[in-house]
PDB file of C-alpha atoms and ligand atoms in Angstrom:
ATOM      1  CA  MET A   1     116.996 122.317 115.256  1.00  0.00           C
ATOM      2  CA  THR A   2     118.473 120.544 112.090  1.00  0.00           C
ATOM      3  CA  ASN A   3     121.953 120.268 113.171  1.00  0.00           C
ATOM      4  CA  ASP A   4     120.706 119.153 116.657  1.00  0.00           C
ATOM      5  CA  THR A   5     118.758 116.319 115.088  1.00  0.00           C
ATOM      6  CA  LYS A   6     121.621 115.236 113.129  1.00  0.00           C
ATOM      7  CA  GLN A   7     123.929 115.183 116.084  1.00  0.00           C
ATOM      8  CA  LYS A   8     121.433 113.105 117.999  1.00  0.00           C
ATOM      9  CA  VAL A   9     121.204 110.525 115.109  1.00  0.00           C
ATOM     10  CA  ARG A  10     125.119 110.445 114.951  1.00  0.00           C
ATOM     11  CA  GLU A  11     125.499 110.064 118.588  1.00  0.00           C
ATOM     12  CA  PHE A  12     122.838 107.185 118.571  1.00  0.00           C
ATOM     13  CA  TYR A  13     124.784 105.184 115.779  1.00  0.00           C
ATOM     14  CA  ASP A  14     128.075 105.882 117.475  1.00  0.00           C
ATOM     15  CA  GLU A  15     127.277 104.849 120.799  1.00  0.00           C
ATOM     16  CA  ILE A  16     124.405 102.294 120.505  1.00  0.00           C
ATOM     17  CA  GLY A  17     123.203 101.429 116.870  1.00  0.00           C
ATOM     18  CA  TRP A  18     126.663 100.113 115.574  1.00  0.00           C
ATOM     19  CA  GLN A  19     127.851  98.735 118.992  1.00  0.00           C
ATOM     20  CA  GLN A  20     127.611  94.892 118.950  1.00  0.00           C
ATOM     21  CA  GLU A  21     125.583  93.099 121.449  1.00  0.00           C
ATOM     22  CA  GLU A  22     125.663  89.532 122.684  1.00  0.00           C
ATOM     23  CA  GLY A  23     125.778  87.247 119.938  1.00  0.00           C
ATOM     24  CA  GLY A  24     127.811  89.560 117.759  1.00  0.00           C
ATOM     25  CA  LEU A  25     124.798  91.375 116.332  1.00  0.00           C
ATOM     26  CA  TYR A  26     124.623  95.116 116.103  1.00  0.00           C
ATOM     27  CA  GLN A  27     121.876  96.726 118.405  1.00  0.00           C
ATOM     28  CA  ASN A  28     120.599  98.116 115.033  1.00  0.00           C
ATOM     29  CA  ALA A  29     119.867  94.351 113.981  1.00  0.00           C
ATOM     30  CA  ARG A  30     116.819  94.620 116.446  1.00  0.00           C
ATOM     31  CA  TYR A  31     114.839  96.387 113.723  1.00  0.00           C
ATOM     32  CA  ASP A  32     115.393  93.418 111.404  1.00  0.00           C
ATOM     33  CA  ASP A  33     113.555  90.116 111.504  1.00  0.00           C
ATOM     34  CA  LEU A  34     116.278  87.708 111.511  1.00  0.00           C
ATOM     35  CA  ARG A  35     114.268  84.344 112.048  1.00  0.00           C
ATOM     36  CA  PRO A  36     114.740  81.490 109.598  1.00  0.00           C
ATOM     37  CA  VAL A  37     111.217  81.591 108.412  1.00  0.00           C
ATOM     38  CA  VAL A  38     111.492  84.820 106.686  1.00  0.00           C
ATOM     39  CA  LYS A  39     115.136  84.471 105.433  1.00  0.00           C
ATOM     40  CA  GLU A  40     114.462  83.543 102.037  1.00  0.00           C
ATOM     41  CA  TYR A  41     112.069  86.631 101.604  1.00  0.00           C
ATOM     42  CA  VAL A  42     114.432  88.974 103.237  1.00  0.00           C
ATOM     43  CA  HIS A  43     117.259  87.616 101.190  1.00  0.00           C
ATOM     44  CA  ASN A  44     115.480  88.023  97.795  1.00  0.00           C
ATOM     45  CA  THR A  45     114.279  91.658  98.665  1.00  0.00           C
ATOM     46  CA  ARG A  46     117.801  92.727  99.587  1.00  0.00           C
ATOM     47  CA  MET A  47     118.832  91.293  96.082  1.00  0.00           C
ATOM     48  CA  ARG A  48     116.580  93.452  94.418  1.00  0.00           C
ATOM     49  CA  VAL A  49     118.648  96.450  95.047  1.00  0.00           C
ATOM     50  CA  LYS A  50     120.981  95.201  92.461  1.00  0.00           C
ATOM     51  CA  ARG A  51     118.237  96.173  89.750  1.00  0.00           C
ATOM     52  CA  GLY A  52     118.674  99.715  90.668  1.00  0.00           C
ATOM     53  CA  VAL A  53     122.415  99.966  89.978  1.00  0.00           C
ATOM     54  CA  GLU A  54     124.828  99.220  87.096  1.00  0.00           C
ATOM     55  CA  PRO A  55     126.643  95.902  87.856  1.00  0.00           C
ATOM     56  CA  THR A  56     129.934  97.495  87.238  1.00  0.00           C
ATOM     57  CA  GLY A  57     131.826 100.701  87.243  1.00  0.00           C
ATOM     58  CA  LYS A  58     134.579 102.683  88.908  1.00  0.00           C
ATOM     59  CA  PHE A  59     133.028 104.311  92.145  1.00  0.00           C
ATOM     60  CA  MET A  60     129.975 103.112  93.892  1.00  0.00           C
ATOM     61  CA  LEU A  61     128.552 105.413  96.693  1.00  0.00           C
ATOM     62  CA  ASP A  62     126.982 103.610  99.679  1.00  0.00           C
ATOM     63  CA  ALA A  63     125.237 106.844 101.328  1.00  0.00           C
ATOM     64  CA  GLY A  64     124.648 105.909 104.902  1.00  0.00           C
ATOM     65  CA  SER A  65     126.321 102.771 104.613  1.00  0.00           C
ATOM     66  CA  GLY A  66     126.462 101.780 108.161  1.00  0.00           C
ATOM     67  CA  PRO A  67     128.801  98.937 108.591  1.00  0.00           C
ATOM     68  CA  VAL A  68     127.717  97.061 105.349  1.00  0.00           C
ATOM     69  CA  GLN A  69     126.168  94.747 107.602  1.00  0.00           C
ATOM     70  CA  TYR A  70     124.573  91.878 105.575  1.00  0.00           C
ATOM     71  CA  ASP A  71     126.192  89.593 103.014  1.00  0.00           C
ATOM     72  CA  GLU A  72     123.765  90.627 100.337  1.00  0.00           C
ATOM     73  CA  TYR A  73     124.940  94.212 100.651  1.00  0.00           C
ATOM     74  CA  LEU A  74     128.440  93.216  99.589  1.00  0.00           C
ATOM     75  CA  THR A  75     127.423  92.020  96.301  1.00  0.00           C
ATOM     76  CA  TYR A  76     126.099  95.398  95.172  1.00  0.00           C
ATOM     77  CA  SER A  77     129.645  96.706  94.656  1.00  0.00           C
ATOM     78  CA  GLN A  78     131.322  93.249  93.481  1.00  0.00           C
ATOM     79  CA  GLY A  79     131.847  94.832  89.856  1.00  0.00           C
ATOM     80  CA  TYR A  80     133.197  98.201  91.098  1.00  0.00           C
ATOM     81  CA  GLN A  81     136.655  99.304  91.550  1.00  0.00           C
ATOM     82  CA  LYS A  82     135.948 101.003  95.050  1.00  0.00           C
ATOM     83  CA  ARG A  83     132.891 101.351  97.368  1.00  0.00           C
ATOM     84  CA  VAL A  84     132.704 104.581  98.892  1.00  0.00           C
ATOM     85  CA  CYS A  85     131.078 104.170 102.207  1.00  0.00           C
ATOM     86  CA  PHE A  86     129.684 107.469 103.418  1.00  0.00           C
ATOM     87  CA  ASP A  87     128.111 108.063 106.871  1.00  0.00           C
ATOM     88  CA  ILE A  88     127.488 110.550 109.399  1.00  0.00           C
ATOM     89  CA  SER A  89     128.811 107.910 112.153  1.00  0.00           C
ATOM     90  CA  ILE A  90     132.396 107.165 112.449  1.00  0.00           C
ATOM     91  CA  GLN A  91     131.743 103.960 114.139  1.00  0.00           C
ATOM     92  CA  ALA A  92     129.744 103.005 111.149  1.00  0.00           C
ATOM     93  CA  LEU A  93     132.765 103.568 109.075  1.00  0.00           C
ATOM     94  CA  ARG A  94     135.013 101.891 111.455  1.00  0.00           C
ATOM     95  CA  GLU A  95     132.902  98.759 111.232  1.00  0.00           C
ATOM     96  CA  ALA A  96     132.496  99.092 107.622  1.00  0.00           C
ATOM     97  CA  ARG A  97     136.375  99.033 107.041  1.00  0.00           C
ATOM     98  CA  LYS A  98     136.798  95.880 109.113  1.00  0.00           C
ATOM     99  CA  ARG A  99     134.126  94.310 106.658  1.00  0.00           C
ATOM    100  CA  ILE A 100     135.300  95.420 103.352  1.00  0.00           C
ATOM    101  CA  GLY A 101     138.959  96.760 103.795  1.00  0.00           C
ATOM    102  CA  ASP A 102     140.756  97.738 100.612  1.00  0.00           C
ATOM    103  CA  HIS A 103     137.706  97.655  98.497  1.00  0.00           C
ATOM    104  CA  GLY A 104     136.357 100.614 100.518  1.00  0.00           C
ATOM    105  CA  LEU A 105     136.990 104.256 100.823  1.00  0.00           C
ATOM    106  CA  PHE A 106     135.471 105.745 104.041  1.00  0.00           C
ATOM    107  CA  VAL A 107     134.029 109.317 104.365  1.00  0.00           C
ATOM    108  CA  VAL A 108     132.399 110.965 107.261  1.00  0.00           C
ATOM    109  CA  GLY A 109     129.608 113.391 106.214  1.00  0.00           C
ATOM    110  CA  ASP A 110     126.165 114.429 105.783  1.00  0.00           C
ATOM    111  CA  ILE A 111     123.846 112.827 102.852  1.00  0.00           C
ATOM    112  CA  ALA A 112     122.202 116.268 102.519  1.00  0.00           C
ATOM    113  CA  ASN A 113     125.543 117.883 101.759  1.00  0.00           C
ATOM    114  CA  LEU A 114     127.692 115.528  99.806  1.00  0.00           C
ATOM    115  CA  PRO A 115     131.329 116.572  99.452  1.00  0.00           C
ATOM    116  CA  PHE A 116     131.619 115.011  95.975  1.00  0.00           C
ATOM    117  CA  LYS A 117     131.915 116.498  92.567  1.00  0.00           C
ATOM    118  CA  PRO A 118     129.013 116.103  90.068  1.00  0.00           C
ATOM    119  CA  ASN A 119     128.705 112.794  88.162  1.00  0.00           C
ATOM    120  CA  ALA A 120     131.423 111.152  90.430  1.00  0.00           C
ATOM    121  CA  PHE A 121     129.713 107.725  90.835  1.00  0.00           C
ATOM    122  CA  ASP A 122     128.753 104.905  88.350  1.00  0.00           C
ATOM    123  CA  GLY A 123     126.394 103.529  90.933  1.00  0.00           C
ATOM    124  CA  ILE A 124     124.726 104.724  94.300  1.00  0.00           C
ATOM    125  CA  VAL A 125     122.815 102.753  96.935  1.00  0.00           C
ATOM    126  CA  SER A 126     121.273 104.383  99.907  1.00  0.00           C
ATOM    127  CA  MET A 127     119.255 102.577 102.324  1.00  0.00           C
ATOM    128  CA  HIS A 128     117.176 103.446 105.446  1.00  0.00           C
ATOM    129  CA  THR A 129     119.286 106.721 105.755  1.00  0.00           C
ATOM    130  CA  ILE A 130     117.104 109.665 104.166  1.00  0.00           C
ATOM    131  CA  HIS A 131     114.458 109.103 106.620  1.00  0.00           C
ATOM    132  CA  HIS A 132     116.877 110.032 109.585  1.00  0.00           C
ATOM    133  CA  LEU A 133     116.810 113.764 108.144  1.00  0.00           C
ATOM    134  CA  PRO A 134     114.487 116.434 109.273  1.00  0.00           C
ATOM    135  CA  SER A 135     111.703 116.518 106.568  1.00  0.00           C
ATOM    136  CA  THR A 136     112.901 119.816 105.339  1.00  0.00           C
ATOM    137  CA  GLU A 137     116.145 118.214 103.893  1.00  0.00           C
ATOM    138  CA  HIS A 138     114.759 115.125 102.351  1.00  0.00           C
ATOM    139  CA  LYS A 139     114.277 116.677  98.992  1.00  0.00           C
ATOM    140  CA  ARG A 140     117.926 118.210  99.226  1.00  0.00           C
ATOM    141  CA  ALA A 141     119.198 114.629  99.880  1.00  0.00           C
ATOM    142  CA  TYR A 142     117.584 113.175  96.666  1.00  0.00           C
ATOM    143  CA  LEU A 143     118.975 116.082  94.600  1.00  0.00           C
ATOM    144  CA  GLU A 144     122.339 115.666  96.204  1.00  0.00           C
ATOM    145  CA  LEU A 145     122.459 111.977  95.121  1.00  0.00           C
ATOM    146  CA  PHE A 146     121.244 112.834  91.606  1.00  0.00           C
ATOM    147  CA  ARG A 147     123.972 115.320  91.397  1.00  0.00           C
ATOM    148  CA  VAL A 148     126.748 113.096  92.171  1.00  0.00           C
ATOM    149  CA  LEU A 149     125.361 110.193  89.909  1.00  0.00           C
ATOM    150  CA  ASN A 150     127.043 109.847  86.679  1.00  0.00           C
ATOM    151  CA  VAL A 151     125.021 110.468  83.366  1.00  0.00           C
ATOM    152  CA  GLY A 152     123.553 107.309  82.194  1.00  0.00           C
ATOM    153  CA  LYS A 153     123.621 105.689  85.405  1.00  0.00           C
ATOM    154  CA  LYS A 154     121.170 104.792  88.226  1.00  0.00           C
ATOM    155  CA  ALA A 155     120.865 105.051  91.818  1.00  0.00           C
ATOM    156  CA  ALA A 156     118.901 102.735  94.156  1.00  0.00           C
ATOM    157  CA  ILE A 157     117.275 104.217  97.366  1.00  0.00           C
ATOM    158  CA  VAL A 158     115.438 102.329  99.866  1.00  0.00           C
ATOM    159  CA  ASN A 159     113.203 104.089 102.729  1.00  0.00           C
ATOM    160  CA  GLY A 160     110.248 103.144 104.727  1.00  0.00           C
ATOM    161  CA  TRP A 161     106.924 104.864 103.745  1.00  0.00           C
ATOM    162  CA  THR A 162     104.905 106.454 106.612  1.00  0.00           C
ATOM    163  CA  ASN A 163     101.581 104.647 107.142  1.00  0.00           C
ATOM    164  CA  PRO A 164     101.484 102.769 103.931  1.00  0.00           C
ATOM    165  CA  ALA A 165      98.131 101.605 102.586  1.00  0.00           C
ATOM    166  CA  LEU A 166      98.790  97.832 102.669  1.00  0.00           C
ATOM    167  CA  VAL A 167     100.302  97.294 106.105  1.00  0.00           C
ATOM    168  CA  GLY A 168     100.194 100.778 108.032  1.00  0.00           C
ATOM    169  CA  TRP A 169      96.697  99.797 109.466  1.00  0.00           C
ATOM    170  CA  LEU A 170      97.807  96.305 110.392  1.00  0.00           C
ATOM    171  CA  ASP A 171     100.874  97.785 112.193  1.00  0.00           C
ATOM    172  CA  LYS A 172      98.617 100.145 114.238  1.00  0.00           C
ATOM    173  CA  LEU A 173      96.235  97.219 114.970  1.00  0.00           C
ATOM    174  CA  ILE A 174      99.237  95.109 116.219  1.00  0.00           C
ATOM    175  CA  VAL A 175     100.568  97.826 118.475  1.00  0.00           C
ATOM    176  CA  PHE A 176      97.101  98.389 119.843  1.00  0.00           C
ATOM    177  CA  SER A 177      96.504  94.715 120.632  1.00  0.00           C
ATOM    178  CA  HIS A 178     100.198  94.638 122.418  1.00  0.00           C
ATOM    179  CA  ARG A 179      99.203  97.471 124.388  1.00  0.00           C
ATOM    180  CA  LEU A 180      95.630  95.934 125.193  1.00  0.00           C
ATOM    181  CA  ARG A 181      97.371  92.802 126.332  1.00  0.00           C
ATOM    182  CA  ARG A 182      99.895  94.676 128.573  1.00  0.00           C
ATOM    183  CA  PHE A 183      96.959  96.693 130.067  1.00  0.00           C
ATOM    184  CA  LEU A 184      94.901  93.465 130.740  1.00  0.00           C
ATOM    185  CA  ARG A 185      98.048  91.805 132.506  1.00  0.00           C
ATOM    186  CA  GLY A 186      98.472  95.210 134.631  1.00  0.00           C
ATOM    187  CA  LYS A 187     101.715  96.170 132.951  1.00  0.00           C
ATOM    188  CA  PRO A 188     102.673  99.561 131.718  1.00  0.00           C
ATOM    189  CA  LEU A 189     101.222 100.207 128.234  1.00  0.00           C
ATOM    190  CA  ARG A 190     104.552 100.952 126.737  1.00  0.00           C
ATOM    191  CA  ALA A 191     107.634  98.776 126.904  1.00  0.00           C
ATOM    192  CA  GLN A 192     110.331  99.878 129.391  1.00  0.00           C
ATOM    193  CA  PRO A 193     112.522 102.682 127.920  1.00  0.00           C
ATOM    194  CA  HIS A 194     115.612 100.531 127.778  1.00  0.00           C
ATOM    195  CA  ASP A 195     113.726  98.265 125.519  1.00  0.00           C
ATOM    196  CA  LYS A 196     112.705 101.221 123.199  1.00  0.00           C
ATOM    197  CA  LYS A 197     116.144 102.780 122.229  1.00  0.00           C
ATOM    198  CA  GLY A 198     115.932 104.442 118.773  1.00  0.00           C
ATOM    199  CA  THR A 199     116.549 107.576 117.111  1.00  0.00           C
ATOM    200  CA  TYR A 200     114.880 110.188 115.035  1.00  0.00           C
ATOM    201  CA  VAL A 201     112.996 109.055 111.867  1.00  0.00           C
ATOM    202  CA  LYS A 202     110.846 111.057 109.475  1.00  0.00           C
ATOM    203  CA  LYS A 203     108.977 109.106 106.806  1.00  0.00           C
ATOM    204  CA  THR A 204     107.232 110.375 103.511  1.00  0.00           C
ATOM    205  CA  ASN A 205     104.898 108.639 101.165  1.00  0.00           C
ATOM    206  CA  ALA A 206     104.763 108.174  97.405  1.00  0.00           C
ATOM    207  CA  ARG A 207     102.774 111.321  96.871  1.00  0.00           C
ATOM    208  CA  TRP A 208     105.182 113.545  98.704  1.00  0.00           C
ATOM    209  CA  LEU A 209     108.033 112.203  96.493  1.00  0.00           C
ATOM    210  CA  ARG A 210     106.364 112.862  93.252  1.00  0.00           C
ATOM    211  CA  ASN A 211     105.154 116.220  94.287  1.00  0.00           C
ATOM    212  CA  GLU A 212     108.649 117.249  95.729  1.00  0.00           C
ATOM    213  CA  ILE A 213     111.229 115.763  93.234  1.00  0.00           C
ATOM    214  CA  GLY A 214     108.887 114.658  90.220  1.00  0.00           C
ATOM    215  CA  GLN A 215     109.687 117.617  88.256  1.00  0.00           C
ATOM    216  CA  GLU A 216     113.324 117.627  88.781  1.00  0.00           C
ATOM    217  CA  ILE A 217     114.610 113.997  88.987  1.00  0.00           C
ATOM    218  CA  PRO A 218     113.252 111.047  86.571  1.00  0.00           C
ATOM    219  CA  PHE A 219     112.556 108.011  88.899  1.00  0.00           C
ATOM    220  CA  GLU A 220     110.504 104.995  89.371  1.00  0.00           C
ATOM    221  CA  ILE A 221     109.041 103.340  92.384  1.00  0.00           C
ATOM    222  CA  VAL A 222     108.995  99.643  92.650  1.00  0.00           C
ATOM    223  CA  ALA A 223     108.688  97.046  95.563  1.00  0.00           C
ATOM    224  CA  TRP A 224     111.375  96.381  97.821  1.00  0.00           C
ATOM    225  CA  ARG A 225     109.889  94.751 100.759  1.00  0.00           C
ATOM    226  CA  SER A 226     106.241  95.336 101.248  1.00  0.00           C
ATOM    227  CA  ALA A 227     105.934  93.438 104.642  1.00  0.00           C
ATOM    228  CA  SER A 228     106.866  95.472 107.745  1.00  0.00           C
ATOM    229  CA  THR A 229     109.194  93.884 110.390  1.00  0.00           C
ATOM    230  CA  LEU A 230     106.458  94.164 112.882  1.00  0.00           C
ATOM    231  CA  THR A 231     103.945  92.485 110.704  1.00  0.00           C
ATOM    232  CA  MET A 232     106.332  89.770 109.728  1.00  0.00           C
ATOM    233  CA  ARG A 233     107.159  89.208 113.513  1.00  0.00           C
ATOM    234  CA  THR A 234     103.536  89.003 114.413  1.00  0.00           C
ATOM    235  CA  LEU A 235     101.876  87.077 111.638  1.00  0.00           C
ATOM    236  CA  ILE A 236     104.580  84.981 110.088  1.00  0.00           C
ATOM    237  CA  HIS A 237     105.397  81.752 111.531  1.00  0.00           C
ATOM    238  CA  GLU A 238     106.851  78.436 110.670  1.00  0.00           C
ATOM    239  CA  ARG A 239     103.837  76.390 111.864  1.00  0.00           C
ATOM    240  CA  PHE A 240     101.318  78.773 110.060  1.00  0.00           C
ATOM    241  CA  GLY A 241     103.022  78.243 106.521  1.00  0.00           C
ATOM    242  CA  GLY A 242     104.897  81.523 106.955  1.00  0.00           C
ATOM    243  CA  GLN A 243     107.526  80.656 104.432  1.00  0.00           C
ATOM    244  CA  ALA A 244     104.710  79.828 101.630  1.00  0.00           C
ATOM    245  CA  ILE A 245     102.862  83.109 102.556  1.00  0.00           C
ATOM    246  CA  LEU A 246     106.000  85.121 101.801  1.00  0.00           C
ATOM    247  CA  ARG A 247     106.813  83.216  98.728  1.00  0.00           C
ATOM    248  CA  TRP A 248     103.385  84.199  97.516  1.00  0.00           C
ATOM    249  CA  LEU A 249     103.952  87.811  98.533  1.00  0.00           C
ATOM    250  CA  TYR A 250     107.230  87.872  96.893  1.00  0.00           C
ATOM    251  CA  GLN A 251     105.641  86.689  93.694  1.00  0.00           C
ATOM    252  CA  MET A 252     102.745  89.320  93.986  1.00  0.00           C
ATOM    253  CA  GLU A 253     105.457  92.110  94.277  1.00  0.00           C
ATOM    254  CA  GLU A 254     107.183  90.720  91.219  1.00  0.00           C
ATOM    255  CA  LYS A 255     104.014  90.853  89.308  1.00  0.00           C
ATOM    256  CA  TYR A 256     102.750  94.234  90.377  1.00  0.00           C
ATOM    257  CA  PRO A 257     106.035  96.145  91.464  1.00  0.00           C
ATOM    258  CA  LYS A 258     104.543  99.561  91.133  1.00  0.00           C
ATOM    259  CA  PHE A 259     101.623  98.808  93.307  1.00  0.00           C
ATOM    260  CA  PHE A 260     103.498  97.096  96.109  1.00  0.00           C
ATOM    261  CA  GLY A 261     106.209  99.661  95.810  1.00  0.00           C
ATOM    262  CA  GLU A 262     103.875 102.539  96.503  1.00  0.00           C
ATOM    263  CA  ASN A 263     101.643 100.823  98.906  1.00  0.00           C
ATOM    264  CA  GLY A 264     103.775  98.353 100.758  1.00  0.00           C
ATOM    265  CA  GLN A 265     106.294  99.312 103.761  1.00  0.00           C
ATOM    266  CA  TYR A 266     109.520  99.715 101.853  1.00  0.00           C
ATOM    267  CA  PRO A 267     109.799 101.003  98.198  1.00  0.00           C
ATOM    268  CA  LEU A 268     112.891 100.719  96.135  1.00  0.00           C
ATOM    269  CA  ILE A 269     113.143 104.234  94.326  1.00  0.00           C
ATOM    270  CA  ILE A 270     115.448 103.980  91.287  1.00  0.00           C
ATOM    271  CA  LEU A 271     116.749 107.372  90.034  1.00  0.00           C
ATOM    272  CA  LYS A 272     117.885 107.602  86.454  1.00  0.00           C
ATOM    273  CA  LYS A 273     120.238 110.137  85.186  1.00  0.00           C
TER     274      LYS A 273
HETATM  275  C1  SAM B 301     119.162 102.520 109.616  1.00  0.00           C
HETATM  276  S1  SAM B 301     120.790 102.638 109.183  1.00  0.00           S
HETATM  277  C2  SAM B 301     121.047 101.824 107.631  1.00  0.00           C
HETATM  278  C3  SAM B 301     122.548 101.362 107.320  1.00  0.00           C
HETATM  279  C4  SAM B 301     122.732 100.692 105.990  1.00  0.00           C
HETATM  280  N1  SAM B 301     122.333 101.367 104.934  1.00  0.00           N
HETATM  281  C5  SAM B 301     121.764  99.437 106.142  1.00  0.00           C
HETATM  282  O1  SAM B 301     120.765  99.369 105.376  1.00  0.00           O
HETATM  283  O2  SAM B 301     122.023  98.632 106.990  1.00  0.00           O
HETATM  284  C6  SAM B 301     121.128 104.353 108.888  1.00  0.00           C
HETATM  285  C7  SAM B 301     122.495 104.874 108.616  1.00  0.00           C
HETATM  286  O3  SAM B 301     122.509 106.159 108.146  1.00  0.00           O
HETATM  287  C8  SAM B 301     123.440 106.986 108.781  1.00  0.00           C
HETATM  288  N2  SAM B 301     123.058 108.290 108.622  1.00  0.00           N
HETATM  289  C9  SAM B 301     121.928 109.053 109.484  1.00  0.00           C
HETATM  290  N3  SAM B 301     121.823 110.189 109.158  1.00  0.00           N
HETATM  291  C10 SAM B 301     122.818 110.442 108.123  1.00  0.00           C
HETATM  292  C11 SAM B 301     123.210 111.656 107.546  1.00  0.00           C
HETATM  293  N4  SAM B 301     122.597 112.805 107.584  1.00  0.00           N
HETATM  294  N5  SAM B 301     124.244 111.431 106.614  1.00  0.00           N
HETATM  295  C12 SAM B 301     124.642 110.391 106.497  1.00  0.00           C
HETATM  296  N6  SAM B 301     124.464 109.121 107.144  1.00  0.00           N
HETATM  297  C13 SAM B 301     123.498 109.312 107.915  1.00  0.00           C
HETATM  298  C14 SAM B 301     123.517 106.430 110.231  1.00  0.00           C
HETATM  299  O4  SAM B 301     124.614 106.764 110.744  1.00  0.00           O
HETATM  300  C15 SAM B 301     123.315 104.900 109.918  1.00  0.00           C
HETATM  301  O5  SAM B 301     124.845 104.246 109.779  1.00  0.00           O
END
């Protein structure tokens, strides 16, 4: 079951996720909100990752790098000699190589079984990747990242929580109202299969993380981005002061990072060795 799941995830990213669509965007960019009204908030939240890694070092590991798709991601490894892009998808690494060239080293593999020696990396980032593993392997992936992190250094991990207190109910309400509208218009309740391409995702929550790895790894949970893509797309609009709302939200996340990290959609989990 485990290898089957991983194989399906790999095939998805090789054949769909990291293929470019019209407009030069990857299919995977569908899961992001790319509208101008959210641009500043999204940019600022991506830059938060830098707080979870040392600015300089020899090797930085990007575990589940994809193609290093956004400009902000490039800044994480600016002060490093090499960025080791590691991914289960060879297509991801082909694209990453085009993007960062000589600055990169490119390794295909599984985040739950890292082929690196202990303490090999002065910095680690891993974004939106552990949730593609079967739940039985999430802990192992955290332990693996910790194992290969150098002593005295930090790793920055971003993943979505399942059903987070702040937005989980809102997302459910939004999905329900979309379905109700479709029903009232006589359309099928769900979008057509070709609109719903995706792959296996299994998310956890802050309690799970503390219970599973709290005894073994020192870490803190702070806010990365507490608004989900669905919530932003539905509620944030230029004409309703969307940018001002997101500026306020960002300030709140800055003021109460632990609360928004544990209860918002996406935490930044910082491992310290
Ligand atoms: C949602 S994408 C995120 C890519 C990039 N980190 C970002 O934030 O844009 C998830 C990436 O994780 C990779 N991935 C999924 N399962 C993996 C595994 N078991 N080991 C390594 N990489 C994996 C996928 O191939 C994909 O490139």
